[in-house]
mmCIF file of C-alpha atoms in Angstrom:
data_model
loop_
_atom_site.group_PDB
_atom_site.id
_atom_site.type_symbol
_atom_site.label_atom_id
_atom_site.label_comp_id
_atom_site.label_asym_id
_atom_site.label_seq_id
_atom_site.Cartn_x
_atom_site.Cartn_y
_atom_site.Cartn_z
ATOM 1 C CA UNK A 844 -35.539 25.504 51.256
ATOM 2 C CA UNK A 845 -36.169 28.891 49.692
ATOM 3 C CA UNK A 846 -39.460 30.699 49.158
ATOM 4 C CA UNK A 847 -39.518 33.066 46.178
ATOM 5 C CA UNK A 848 -41.760 34.293 43.382
ATOM 6 C CA UNK A 849 -40.686 33.076 39.940
ATOM 7 C CA UNK A 850 -41.968 31.362 36.813
ATOM 8 C CA UNK A 851 -40.978 27.730 36.263
ATOM 9 C CA UNK A 852 -39.027 27.271 32.997
ATOM 10 C CA UNK A 853 -40.737 23.935 32.287
ATOM 11 C CA UNK A 854 -44.451 24.316 33.047
ATOM 12 C CA UNK A 855 -44.400 28.143 32.765
ATOM 13 C CA UNK A 856 -46.546 28.384 35.891
ATOM 14 C CA UNK A 857 -45.926 31.034 38.538
ATOM 15 C CA UNK A 858 -44.522 29.580 41.722
ATOM 16 C CA UNK A 859 -44.342 31.054 45.170
ATOM 17 C CA UNK A 860 -43.882 27.855 47.143
ATOM 18 C CA UNK A 861 -40.777 26.585 48.894
ATOM 19 C CA UNK A 862 -38.298 25.287 46.349
ATOM 20 C CA UNK A 863 -35.692 22.594 46.753
ATOM 21 C CA UNK A 864 -32.281 23.003 45.143
ATOM 22 C CA UNK A 865 -32.120 21.627 41.614
ATOM 23 C CA UNK A 866 -28.870 19.857 40.720
ATOM 24 C CA UNK A 867 -27.694 20.878 37.260
ATOM 25 C CA UNK A 868 -25.453 17.823 36.923
ATOM 26 C CA UNK A 869 -27.405 14.949 38.472
ATOM 27 C CA UNK A 870 -26.608 14.320 42.140
ATOM 28 C CA UNK A 871 -26.065 10.618 41.355
ATOM 29 C CA UNK A 872 -23.323 11.659 38.917
ATOM 30 C CA UNK A 873 -21.524 13.608 41.622
ATOM 31 C CA UNK A 874 -23.110 16.953 40.754
ATOM 32 C CA UNK A 875 -22.816 19.564 43.489
ATOM 33 C CA UNK A 876 -23.839 22.793 41.778
ATOM 34 C CA UNK A 877 -27.501 23.648 42.411
ATOM 35 C CA UNK A 878 -29.883 26.422 41.427
ATOM 36 C CA UNK A 879 -33.154 27.632 42.899
ATOM 37 C CA UNK A 880 -36.120 29.529 41.454
ATOM 38 C CA UNK A 881 -35.781 27.700 38.131
ATOM 39 C CA UNK A 882 -38.102 24.699 38.544
ATOM 40 C CA UNK A 883 -41.275 24.772 40.603
ATOM 41 C CA UNK A 884 -41.712 22.126 43.329
ATOM 42 C CA UNK A 885 -44.104 20.115 41.139
ATOM 43 C CA UNK A 886 -41.729 19.935 38.160
ATOM 44 C CA UNK A 887 -38.774 19.255 40.441
ATOM 45 C CA UNK A 888 -40.675 16.280 41.869
ATOM 46 C CA UNK A 889 -41.948 15.035 38.497
ATOM 47 C CA UNK A 890 -38.488 15.140 36.948
ATOM 48 C CA UNK A 891 -36.949 13.553 40.035
ATOM 49 C CA UNK A 892 -39.165 10.458 40.073
ATOM 50 C CA UNK A 893 -39.206 10.157 36.277
ATOM 51 C CA UNK A 894 -36.351 11.137 33.927
ATOM 52 C CA UNK A 895 -33.781 11.853 36.656
ATOM 53 C CA UNK A 896 -34.524 8.496 38.274
ATOM 54 C CA UNK A 897 -34.041 6.712 34.935
ATOM 55 C CA UNK A 898 -30.703 8.427 34.417
ATOM 56 C CA UNK A 899 -29.600 7.510 37.950
ATOM 57 C CA UNK A 900 -30.627 3.883 37.379
ATOM 58 C CA UNK A 901 -28.706 3.725 34.098
ATOM 59 C CA UNK A 902 -25.432 4.546 35.848
ATOM 60 C CA UNK A 903 -26.045 2.647 39.109
ATOM 61 C CA UNK A 904 -23.903 -0.348 38.124
ATOM 62 C CA UNK A 905 -20.853 1.698 37.202
ATOM 63 C CA UNK A 906 -21.248 3.734 40.411
ATOM 64 C CA UNK A 907 -21.381 0.503 42.396
ATOM 65 C CA UNK A 908 -18.296 -1.166 40.924
ATOM 66 C CA UNK A 909 -16.225 2.052 40.948
ATOM 67 C CA UNK A 910 -17.502 3.178 44.378
ATOM 68 C CA UNK A 911 -18.563 6.611 43.096
ATOM 69 C CA UNK A 912 -20.359 8.664 45.753
ATOM 70 C CA UNK A 913 -23.162 11.102 44.999
ATOM 71 C CA UNK A 914 -22.735 14.839 44.972
ATOM 72 C CA UNK A 915 -24.292 15.103 48.437
ATOM 73 C CA UNK A 916 -21.955 12.421 49.776
ATOM 74 C CA UNK A 917 -24.395 9.503 49.708
ATOM 75 C CA UNK A 918 -22.821 6.078 49.218
ATOM 76 C CA UNK A 919 -22.892 4.286 45.867
ATOM 77 C CA UNK A 920 -26.044 2.211 45.304
ATOM 78 C CA UNK A 921 -26.382 -1.529 45.778
ATOM 79 C CA UNK A 922 -27.369 -3.529 42.704
ATOM 80 C CA UNK A 923 -29.890 -6.190 43.632
ATOM 81 C CA UNK A 924 -31.118 -9.388 42.030
ATOM 82 C CA UNK A 925 -28.263 -10.200 39.641
ATOM 83 C CA UNK A 926 -27.920 -13.727 38.274
ATOM 84 C CA UNK A 927 -24.965 -15.518 36.659
ATOM 85 C CA UNK A 928 -24.812 -19.230 35.788
ATOM 86 C CA UNK A 929 -27.782 -19.958 38.011
ATOM 87 C CA UNK A 930 -26.336 -18.111 40.996
ATOM 88 C CA UNK A 931 -28.374 -15.257 42.450
ATOM 89 C CA UNK A 932 -26.627 -12.452 44.272
ATOM 90 C CA UNK A 933 -26.638 -8.789 45.213
ATOM 91 C CA UNK A 934 -23.782 -6.344 44.779
ATOM 92 C CA UNK A 935 -23.056 -4.046 47.672
ATOM 93 C CA UNK A 936 -20.974 -0.945 46.833
ATOM 94 C CA UNK A 937 -17.517 -1.830 45.555
ATOM 95 C CA UNK A 938 -18.581 -5.145 43.951
ATOM 96 C CA UNK A 939 -19.057 -6.692 47.396
ATOM 97 C CA UNK A 940 -20.968 -9.865 46.513
ATOM 98 C CA UNK A 941 -23.749 -11.142 48.761
ATOM 99 C CA UNK A 942 -25.052 -14.484 47.569
ATOM 100 C CA UNK A 943 -28.767 -15.251 47.667
ATOM 101 C CA UNK A 944 -29.447 -19.019 47.822
ATOM 102 C CA UNK A 945 -32.458 -19.940 45.722
ATOM 103 C CA UNK A 946 -33.778 -22.274 48.469
ATOM 104 C CA UNK A 947 -32.011 -21.220 51.666
ATOM 105 C CA UNK A 948 -34.162 -23.346 53.991
ATOM 106 C CA UNK A 949 -36.247 -26.460 53.386
ATOM 107 C CA UNK A 950 -37.940 -28.397 56.206
ATOM 108 C CA UNK A 951 -39.727 -31.707 55.604
ATOM 109 C CA UNK A 952 -41.583 -33.272 58.535
ATOM 110 C CA UNK A 953 -42.989 -36.801 58.083
ATOM 111 C CA UNK A 954 -44.542 -39.134 60.600
ATOM 112 C CA UNK A 955 -41.208 -40.708 61.510
ATOM 113 C CA UNK A 956 -38.538 -38.293 60.253
ATOM 114 C CA UNK A 957 -37.540 -34.639 60.010
ATOM 115 C CA UNK A 958 -35.273 -33.419 57.207
ATOM 116 C CA UNK A 959 -33.663 -29.976 57.207
ATOM 117 C CA UNK A 960 -31.686 -28.615 54.274
ATOM 118 C CA UNK A 961 -29.902 -25.257 54.597
ATOM 119 C CA UNK A 962 -28.076 -23.401 51.840
ATOM 120 C CA UNK A 963 -26.091 -20.516 53.288
ATOM 121 C CA UNK A 964 -23.125 -18.421 52.212
ATOM 122 C CA UNK A 965 -21.831 -17.518 55.668
ATOM 123 C CA UNK A 966 -21.673 -18.972 59.162
ATOM 124 C CA UNK A 967 -23.892 -16.163 60.408
ATOM 125 C CA UNK A 968 -26.497 -16.896 57.743
ATOM 126 C CA UNK A 969 -26.375 -20.645 58.475
ATOM 127 C CA UNK A 970 -26.754 -19.984 62.205
ATOM 128 C CA UNK A 971 -29.750 -17.727 61.655
ATOM 129 C CA UNK A 972 -31.480 -20.230 59.357
ATOM 130 C CA UNK A 973 -30.785 -23.102 61.760
ATOM 131 C CA UNK A 974 -32.278 -21.046 64.579
ATOM 132 C CA UNK A 975 -35.439 -20.459 62.559
ATOM 133 C CA UNK A 976 -35.680 -24.126 61.590
ATOM 134 C CA UNK A 977 -35.215 -25.226 65.198
ATOM 135 C CA UNK A 978 -37.982 -22.938 66.407
ATOM 136 C CA UNK A 979 -40.343 -24.185 63.707
ATOM 137 C CA UNK A 980 -39.622 -27.832 64.474
ATOM 138 C CA UNK A 981 -39.918 -27.348 68.241
ATOM 139 C CA UNK A 982 -43.304 -25.694 67.819
ATOM 140 C CA UNK A 983 -44.480 -28.479 65.496
ATOM 141 C CA UNK A 984 -43.434 -31.117 68.041
ATOM 142 C CA UNK A 985 -45.040 -29.297 70.932
ATOM 143 C CA UNK A 986 -41.689 -28.838 72.681
ATOM 144 C CA UNK A 987 -41.300 -25.114 72.250
ATOM 145 C CA UNK A 988 -38.826 -24.474 75.082
ATOM 146 C CA UNK A 989 -35.412 -22.738 74.954
ATOM 147 C CA UNK A 990 -33.686 -26.013 75.841
ATOM 148 C CA UNK A 991 -35.424 -27.930 73.056
ATOM 149 C CA UNK A 992 -34.706 -25.220 70.490
ATOM 150 C CA UNK A 993 -31.012 -25.172 71.449
ATOM 151 C CA UNK A 994 -30.777 -28.973 71.184
ATOM 152 C CA UNK A 995 -32.512 -29.096 67.803
ATOM 153 C CA UNK A 996 -30.341 -26.284 66.432
ATOM 154 C CA UNK A 997 -27.168 -28.100 67.552
ATOM 155 C CA UNK A 998 -28.399 -31.303 65.899
ATOM 156 C CA UNK A 999 -29.029 -29.443 62.632
ATOM 157 C CA UNK A 1000 -25.601 -27.789 62.576
ATOM 158 C CA UNK A 1001 -23.580 -30.902 63.453
ATOM 159 C CA UNK A 1002 -23.832 -32.109 59.851
ATOM 160 C CA UNK A 1003 -22.632 -28.820 58.444
ATOM 161 C CA UNK A 1004 -20.079 -28.954 55.622
ATOM 162 C CA UNK A 1005 -18.267 -25.770 54.611
ATOM 163 C CA UNK A 1006 -16.489 -24.675 51.452
ATOM 164 C CA UNK A 1007 -15.019 -21.438 50.217
ATOM 165 C CA UNK A 1008 -17.025 -20.586 47.112
ATOM 166 C CA UNK A 1009 -15.551 -18.085 44.629
ATOM 167 C CA UNK A 1010 -17.649 -15.059 43.845
ATOM 168 C CA UNK A 1011 -19.534 -15.362 40.551
ATOM 169 C CA UNK A 1012 -18.418 -13.500 37.465
ATOM 170 C CA UNK A 1013 -20.108 -10.120 37.396
ATOM 171 C CA UNK A 1014 -21.264 -8.813 34.054
ATOM 172 C CA UNK A 1015 -23.979 -6.353 33.198
ATOM 173 C CA UNK A 1016 -24.786 -4.378 30.107
ATOM 174 C CA UNK A 1017 -24.430 -0.665 30.720
ATOM 175 C CA UNK A 1018 -27.656 1.119 29.914
ATOM 176 C CA UNK A 1019 -26.553 4.718 29.423
ATOM 177 C CA UNK A 1020 -29.304 6.871 27.962
ATOM 178 C CA UNK A 1021 -32.153 4.373 28.318
ATOM 179 C CA UNK A 1022 -35.707 5.018 29.483
ATOM 180 C CA UNK A 1023 -36.273 8.740 29.893
ATOM 181 C CA UNK A 1024 -32.607 9.508 30.637
ATOM 182 C CA UNK A 1025 -32.270 11.708 27.565
ATOM 183 C CA UNK A 1026 -35.134 13.872 28.809
ATOM 184 C CA UNK A 1027 -33.277 14.320 32.111
ATOM 185 C CA UNK A 1028 -30.206 15.455 30.186
ATOM 186 C CA UNK A 1029 -32.195 17.886 28.040
ATOM 187 C CA UNK A 1030 -33.797 19.294 31.193
ATOM 188 C CA UNK A 1031 -30.351 19.804 32.730
ATOM 189 C CA UNK A 1032 -29.267 21.723 29.635
ATOM 190 C CA UNK A 1033 -32.304 24.026 29.870
ATOM 191 C CA UNK A 1034 -31.601 24.593 33.573
ATOM 192 C CA UNK A 1035 -27.959 25.421 32.858
ATOM 193 C CA UNK A 1036 -29.002 27.826 30.104
ATOM 194 C CA UNK A 1037 -31.459 29.459 32.526
ATOM 195 C CA UNK A 1038 -28.617 29.960 34.985
ATOM 196 C CA UNK A 1039 -26.585 31.616 32.231
ATOM 197 C CA UNK A 1040 -29.337 33.752 30.652
ATOM 198 C CA UNK A 1041 -32.163 33.905 33.204
ATOM 199 C CA UNK A 1042 -35.618 32.333 33.331
ATOM 200 C CA UNK A 1043 -37.191 34.930 31.051
ATOM 201 C CA UNK A 1044 -35.066 33.808 28.095
ATOM 202 C CA UNK A 1045 -35.948 30.111 28.514
ATOM 203 C CA UNK A 1046 -39.656 30.945 28.875
ATOM 204 C CA UNK A 1047 -39.713 32.189 25.258
ATOM 205 C CA UNK A 1048 -41.697 30.092 22.801
ATOM 206 C CA UNK A 1049 -38.550 29.310 20.810
ATOM 207 C CA UNK A 1050 -37.726 26.709 23.513
ATOM 208 C CA UNK A 1051 -41.180 25.087 23.460
ATOM 209 C CA UNK A 1052 -40.097 22.118 21.312
ATOM 210 C CA UNK A 1053 -37.264 21.293 23.694
ATOM 211 C CA UNK A 1054 -39.674 21.730 26.616
ATOM 212 C CA UNK A 1055 -42.112 19.302 24.995
ATOM 213 C CA UNK A 1056 -39.321 16.762 24.596
ATOM 214 C CA UNK A 1057 -38.495 17.008 28.305
ATOM 215 C CA UNK A 1058 -42.161 16.507 29.232
ATOM 216 C CA UNK A 1059 -42.740 13.630 26.805
ATOM 217 C CA UNK A 1060 -44.258 10.608 28.558
ATOM 218 C CA UNK A 1061 -42.604 8.183 26.140
ATOM 219 C CA UNK A 1062 -40.333 5.587 27.713
ATOM 220 C CA UNK A 1063 -37.651 6.197 25.123
ATOM 221 C CA UNK A 1064 -37.296 8.805 22.426
ATOM 222 C CA UNK A 1065 -35.734 7.420 19.252
ATOM 223 C CA UNK A 1066 -34.981 9.283 16.095
ATOM 224 C CA UNK A 1067 -35.834 12.688 17.533
ATOM 225 C CA UNK A 1068 -34.414 15.518 15.407
ATOM 226 C CA UNK A 1069 -33.537 17.272 18.664
ATOM 227 C CA UNK A 1070 -31.098 14.571 19.832
ATOM 228 C CA UNK A 1071 -27.851 13.138 18.479
ATOM 229 C CA UNK A 1072 -25.839 10.420 20.245
ATOM 230 C CA UNK A 1073 -22.102 11.058 20.276
ATOM 231 C CA UNK A 1074 -19.514 8.269 20.633
ATOM 232 C CA UNK A 1075 -16.551 10.300 19.375
ATOM 233 C CA UNK A 1076 -13.390 10.480 21.435
ATOM 234 C CA UNK A 1077 -13.755 13.247 23.986
ATOM 235 C CA UNK A 1078 -11.290 16.156 23.858
ATOM 236 C CA UNK A 1079 -8.996 16.285 26.909
ATOM 237 C CA UNK A 1080 -9.974 18.664 29.700
ATOM 238 C CA UNK A 1081 -8.018 19.964 32.680
ATOM 239 C CA UNK A 1082 -6.132 17.114 34.461
ATOM 240 C CA UNK A 1083 -7.984 17.814 37.730
ATOM 241 C CA UNK A 1084 -11.144 16.372 36.186
ATOM 242 C CA UNK A 1085 -9.547 12.971 35.529
ATOM 243 C CA UNK A 1086 -9.883 10.698 32.538
ATOM 244 C CA UNK A 1087 -13.661 10.276 32.783
ATOM 245 C CA UNK A 1088 -15.327 13.632 33.527
ATOM 246 C CA UNK A 1089 -19.059 14.284 33.590
ATOM 247 C CA UNK A 1090 -19.986 17.385 31.612
ATOM 248 C CA UNK A 1091 -23.033 19.563 30.952
ATOM 249 C CA UNK A 1092 -22.552 22.283 28.314
ATOM 250 C CA UNK A 1093 -24.820 24.824 26.602
ATOM 251 C CA UNK A 1094 -23.997 27.376 23.958
ATOM 252 C CA UNK A 1095 -25.258 29.391 21.006
ATOM 253 C CA UNK A 1096 -23.873 30.067 17.569
ATOM 254 C CA UNK A 1097 -23.583 33.447 15.847
ATOM 255 C CA UNK A 1098 -27.211 33.181 14.638
ATOM 256 C CA UNK A 1099 -28.724 32.473 18.062
ATOM 257 C CA UNK A 1100 -29.315 28.731 17.652
ATOM 258 C CA UNK A 1101 -28.940 27.121 21.087
ATOM 259 C CA UNK A 1102 -27.496 23.683 21.798
ATOM 260 C CA UNK A 1103 -26.991 21.519 24.845
ATOM 261 C CA UNK A 1104 -24.471 18.741 25.353
ATOM 262 C CA UNK A 1105 -24.329 16.092 28.103
ATOM 263 C CA UNK A 1106 -21.364 13.709 28.492
ATOM 264 C CA UNK A 1107 -21.307 10.676 30.805
ATOM 265 C CA UNK A 1108 -17.920 9.625 32.192
ATOM 266 C CA UNK A 1109 -16.155 11.039 29.164
ATOM 267 C CA UNK A 1110 -17.370 7.995 27.217
ATOM 268 C CA UNK A 1111 -20.651 8.845 25.514
ATOM 269 C CA UNK A 1112 -22.527 12.085 24.931
ATOM 270 C CA UNK A 1113 -25.799 13.520 23.662
ATOM 271 C CA UNK A 1114 -26.272 16.774 21.765
ATOM 272 C CA UNK A 1115 -29.636 18.558 22.027
ATOM 273 C CA UNK A 1116 -31.084 21.271 19.801
ATOM 274 C CA UNK A 1117 -32.674 23.699 22.261
ATOM 275 C CA UNK A 1118 -33.843 26.361 19.810
ATOM 276 C CA UNK A 1119 -33.337 27.216 16.148
ATOM 277 C CA UNK A 1120 -32.787 30.957 16.300
ATOM 278 C CA UNK A 1121 -33.230 34.056 18.452
ATOM 279 C CA UNK A 1122 -31.153 33.278 21.532
ATOM 280 C CA UNK A 1123 -28.357 35.670 22.549
ATOM 281 C CA UNK A 1124 -25.552 34.783 20.124
ATOM 282 C CA UNK A 1125 -22.102 33.378 20.895
ATOM 283 C CA UNK A 1126 -22.463 32.585 24.596
ATOM 284 C CA UNK A 1127 -21.768 29.406 26.546
ATOM 285 C CA UNK A 1128 -21.883 27.841 30.007
ATOM 286 C CA UNK A 1129 -20.179 24.612 31.028
ATOM 287 C CA UNK A 1130 -20.162 22.498 34.169
ATOM 288 C CA UNK A 1131 -17.423 19.854 34.579
ATOM 289 C CA UNK A 1132 -17.046 17.374 37.445
ATOM 290 C CA UNK A 1133 -14.581 14.638 38.389
ATOM 291 C CA UNK A 1134 -16.664 11.560 39.358
ATOM 292 C CA UNK A 1135 -13.857 10.160 41.544
ATOM 293 C CA UNK A 1136 -13.526 13.387 43.510
ATOM 294 C CA UNK A 1137 -16.679 15.451 43.145
ATOM 295 C CA UNK A 1138 -15.132 18.286 45.142
ATOM 296 C CA UNK A 1139 -13.221 18.923 41.916
ATOM 297 C CA UNK A 1140 -15.745 20.666 39.716
ATOM 298 C CA UNK A 1141 -15.905 23.959 37.918
ATOM 299 C CA UNK A 1142 -18.465 26.202 36.239
ATOM 300 C CA UNK A 1143 -17.377 28.200 33.179
ATOM 301 C CA UNK A 1144 -19.257 30.981 31.383
ATOM 302 C CA UNK A 1145 -16.462 33.285 30.262
ATOM 303 C CA UNK A 1146 -13.151 32.985 28.484
ATOM 304 C CA UNK A 1147 -12.415 29.938 26.344
ATOM 305 C CA UNK A 1148 -15.011 27.188 26.587
ATOM 306 C CA UNK A 1149 -13.707 23.756 27.688
ATOM 307 C CA UNK A 1150 -15.768 22.384 24.808
ATOM 308 C CA UNK A 1151 -15.450 24.584 21.738
ATOM 309 C CA UNK A 1152 -18.707 25.244 19.925
ATOM 310 C CA UNK A 1153 -17.032 24.032 16.730
ATOM 311 C CA UNK A 1154 -16.413 20.618 18.310
ATOM 312 C CA UNK A 1155 -19.994 20.321 19.590
ATOM 313 C CA UNK A 1156 -21.447 21.240 16.187
ATOM 314 C CA UNK A 1157 -19.035 19.114 14.175
ATOM 315 C CA UNK A 1158 -20.813 16.625 11.929
ATOM 316 C CA UNK A 1159 -20.481 12.968 12.879
ATOM 317 C CA UNK A 1160 -22.180 9.689 12.061
ATOM 318 C CA UNK A 1161 -24.463 9.060 15.028
ATOM 319 C CA UNK A 1162 -25.347 5.578 13.790
ATOM 320 C CA UNK A 1163 -24.074 2.965 14.197
ATOM 321 C CA UNK A 1164 -22.511 3.991 17.519
ATOM 322 C CA UNK A 1165 -18.777 3.475 17.901
ATOM 323 C CA UNK A 1166 -18.951 1.099 20.857
ATOM 324 C CA UNK A 1167 -15.224 0.382 20.658
ATOM 325 C CA UNK A 1168 -14.503 4.028 21.425
ATOM 326 C CA UNK A 1169 -16.961 3.954 24.344
ATOM 327 C CA UNK A 1170 -15.370 0.785 25.733
ATOM 328 C CA UNK A 1171 -11.907 2.287 25.387
ATOM 329 C CA UNK A 1172 -13.009 5.436 27.238
ATOM 330 C CA UNK A 1173 -14.445 3.343 30.077
ATOM 331 C CA UNK A 1174 -11.319 1.169 30.420
ATOM 332 C CA UNK A 1175 -9.711 3.364 33.123
ATOM 333 C CA UNK A 1176 -12.906 3.101 35.181
ATOM 334 C CA UNK A 1177 -13.053 -0.686 34.875
ATOM 335 C CA UNK A 1178 -9.358 -1.130 35.647
ATOM 336 C CA UNK A 1179 -9.753 0.958 38.781
ATOM 337 C CA UNK A 1180 -12.850 -0.989 39.817
ATOM 338 C CA UNK A 1181 -10.981 -4.285 39.383
ATOM 339 C CA UNK A 1182 -7.994 -3.163 41.451
ATOM 340 C CA UNK A 1183 -10.272 -1.726 44.155
ATOM 341 C CA UNK A 1184 -12.216 -4.988 44.329
ATOM 342 C CA UNK A 1185 -9.047 -7.046 44.722
ATOM 343 C CA UNK A 1186 -7.707 -4.706 47.379
ATOM 344 C CA UNK A 1187 -10.994 -4.727 49.298
ATOM 345 C CA UNK A 1188 -11.153 -8.540 49.239
ATOM 346 C CA UNK A 1189 -7.565 -8.909 50.443
ATOM 347 C CA UNK A 1190 -8.101 -6.384 53.229
ATOM 348 C CA UNK A 1191 -11.293 -8.129 54.355
ATOM 349 C CA UNK A 1192 -9.602 -11.555 54.383
ATOM 350 C CA UNK A 1193 -6.749 -10.262 56.526
ATOM 351 C CA UNK A 1194 -9.146 -8.629 59.005
ATOM 352 C CA UNK A 1195 -11.186 -11.823 59.265
ATOM 353 C CA UNK A 1196 -8.032 -13.932 59.597
ATOM 354 C CA UNK A 1197 -6.720 -11.784 62.442
ATOM 355 C CA UNK A 1198 -10.034 -12.161 64.249
ATOM 356 C CA UNK A 1199 -10.107 -15.921 63.626
ATOM 357 C CA UNK A 1200 -6.546 -16.195 64.995
ATOM 358 C CA UNK A 1201 -7.590 -14.335 68.149
ATOM 359 C CA UNK A 1202 -5.240 -11.425 67.519
ATOM 360 C CA UNK A 1203 -5.965 -7.961 68.836
ATOM 361 C CA UNK A 1204 -4.109 -4.695 68.351
ATOM 362 C CA UNK A 1205 -0.863 -4.745 70.332
ATOM 363 C CA UNK A 1206 -0.663 -8.554 70.665
ATOM 364 C CA UNK A 1207 2.590 -10.361 69.984
ATOM 365 C CA UNK A 1208 2.304 -12.487 66.824
ATOM 366 C CA UNK A 1209 3.282 -16.108 67.470
ATOM 367 C CA UNK A 1210 3.930 -19.016 65.120
ATOM 368 C CA UNK A 1211 0.478 -20.374 66.001
ATOM 369 C CA UNK A 1212 -1.060 -17.074 64.918
ATOM 370 C CA UNK A 1213 0.773 -17.222 61.589
ATOM 371 C CA UNK A 1214 -0.444 -20.770 60.979
ATOM 372 C CA UNK A 1215 -4.035 -19.797 61.801
ATOM 373 C CA UNK A 1216 -3.907 -16.789 59.487
ATOM 374 C CA UNK A 1217 -2.395 -18.880 56.677
ATOM 375 C CA UNK A 1218 -5.033 -21.574 57.131
ATOM 376 C CA UNK A 1219 -7.771 -18.949 56.855
ATOM 377 C CA UNK A 1220 -6.445 -17.034 53.853
ATOM 378 C CA UNK A 1221 -5.081 -19.896 51.705
ATOM 379 C CA UNK A 1222 -8.394 -21.557 50.708
ATOM 380 C CA UNK A 1223 -9.830 -18.160 49.821
ATOM 381 C CA UNK A 1224 -6.933 -17.402 47.497
ATOM 382 C CA UNK A 1225 -7.195 -20.881 45.939
ATOM 383 C CA UNK A 1226 -10.940 -20.587 45.362
ATOM 384 C CA UNK A 1227 -10.463 -17.204 43.695
ATOM 385 C CA UNK A 1228 -7.612 -18.416 41.471
ATOM 386 C CA UNK A 1229 -9.168 -21.783 40.537
ATOM 387 C CA UNK A 1230 -12.745 -20.489 40.381
ATOM 388 C CA UNK A 1231 -13.858 -23.652 42.173
ATOM 389 C CA UNK A 1232 -15.186 -24.342 45.677
ATOM 390 C CA UNK A 1233 -12.483 -25.328 48.164
ATOM 391 C CA UNK A 1234 -13.654 -27.462 51.128
ATOM 392 C CA UNK A 1235 -12.542 -26.371 54.594
ATOM 393 C CA UNK A 1236 -12.687 -28.013 57.983
ATOM 394 C CA UNK A 1237 -15.090 -26.570 60.578
#
């Protein structure tokens, strides 16, 4: 935290309170470069829970499946409440599926019978649900003792039938730029320009229209003359930034018109008109980050620009978007996510199989161990390949 006297570039109010660091490239995108004394605490908070949160939500799925950590090192987000073909599930980071049975526990108690139905996706989950059912039944029968609960739980679990169920197909429409995400991007461009030119320049009235766009309460800005969506192929950058870099760029032409540009994963971008005239001419600043290794980032404000002004200002047809180009640009990300998911599943199966076989580090592997490991792994491979449940013996 830093305490300093400055004027906020968004609300234009003087601030002397403690200020948190403001990420230029969103933290959720792997951004690590921060500035202070640019946004007041109130605007930092308002942007954080509004536009910045929308932008973070729009890229949460791709962060999950590709296991992309935040700039501050936080883990990728979980994606909750997905549904495919009637199956409900959550995605833990790395496409780690956790099923959510629609009716995990049903207990019916009549005068002369008790029926318990449990739908669980793991032995641990089944055990926990059976424990809860046993306690409920014991209390209902007036036999709420540890011995009675144990006996009822054992009776419930003796009819258990187990199968290896393949994970559901995971599909989700990517929502880049939805909600107030574009306002978060425009804000980032103003912040980057303030870093390059100072707060006093951005406080000029020539930036008021861009400021108003950032503050707009609308859920989604469409058709704004300040914004143009860009689905062109992205020019190659330095190899250290990978095939899908995240980029924030600002620059001015020879007449002092200022522009901002924000690119997500090298696949889709947005150009913003920040002011029409009067800014210091022919300057730029650019921040580039590798989402797979966010320690690889660089800030440029001198020498050749990674994104030439001519390329940013080039005329293109913003509508209809070229979704084929976007899909092609995201292919390396999806291929990596798929290979990571397969590797993670295989590694987890082997670890579980070793535990099931009773093997510990340093033990001699016997033929019985090999048979136990094979028996554990085989139905899981079959279920994945056939995409059908494979029954297993308890």
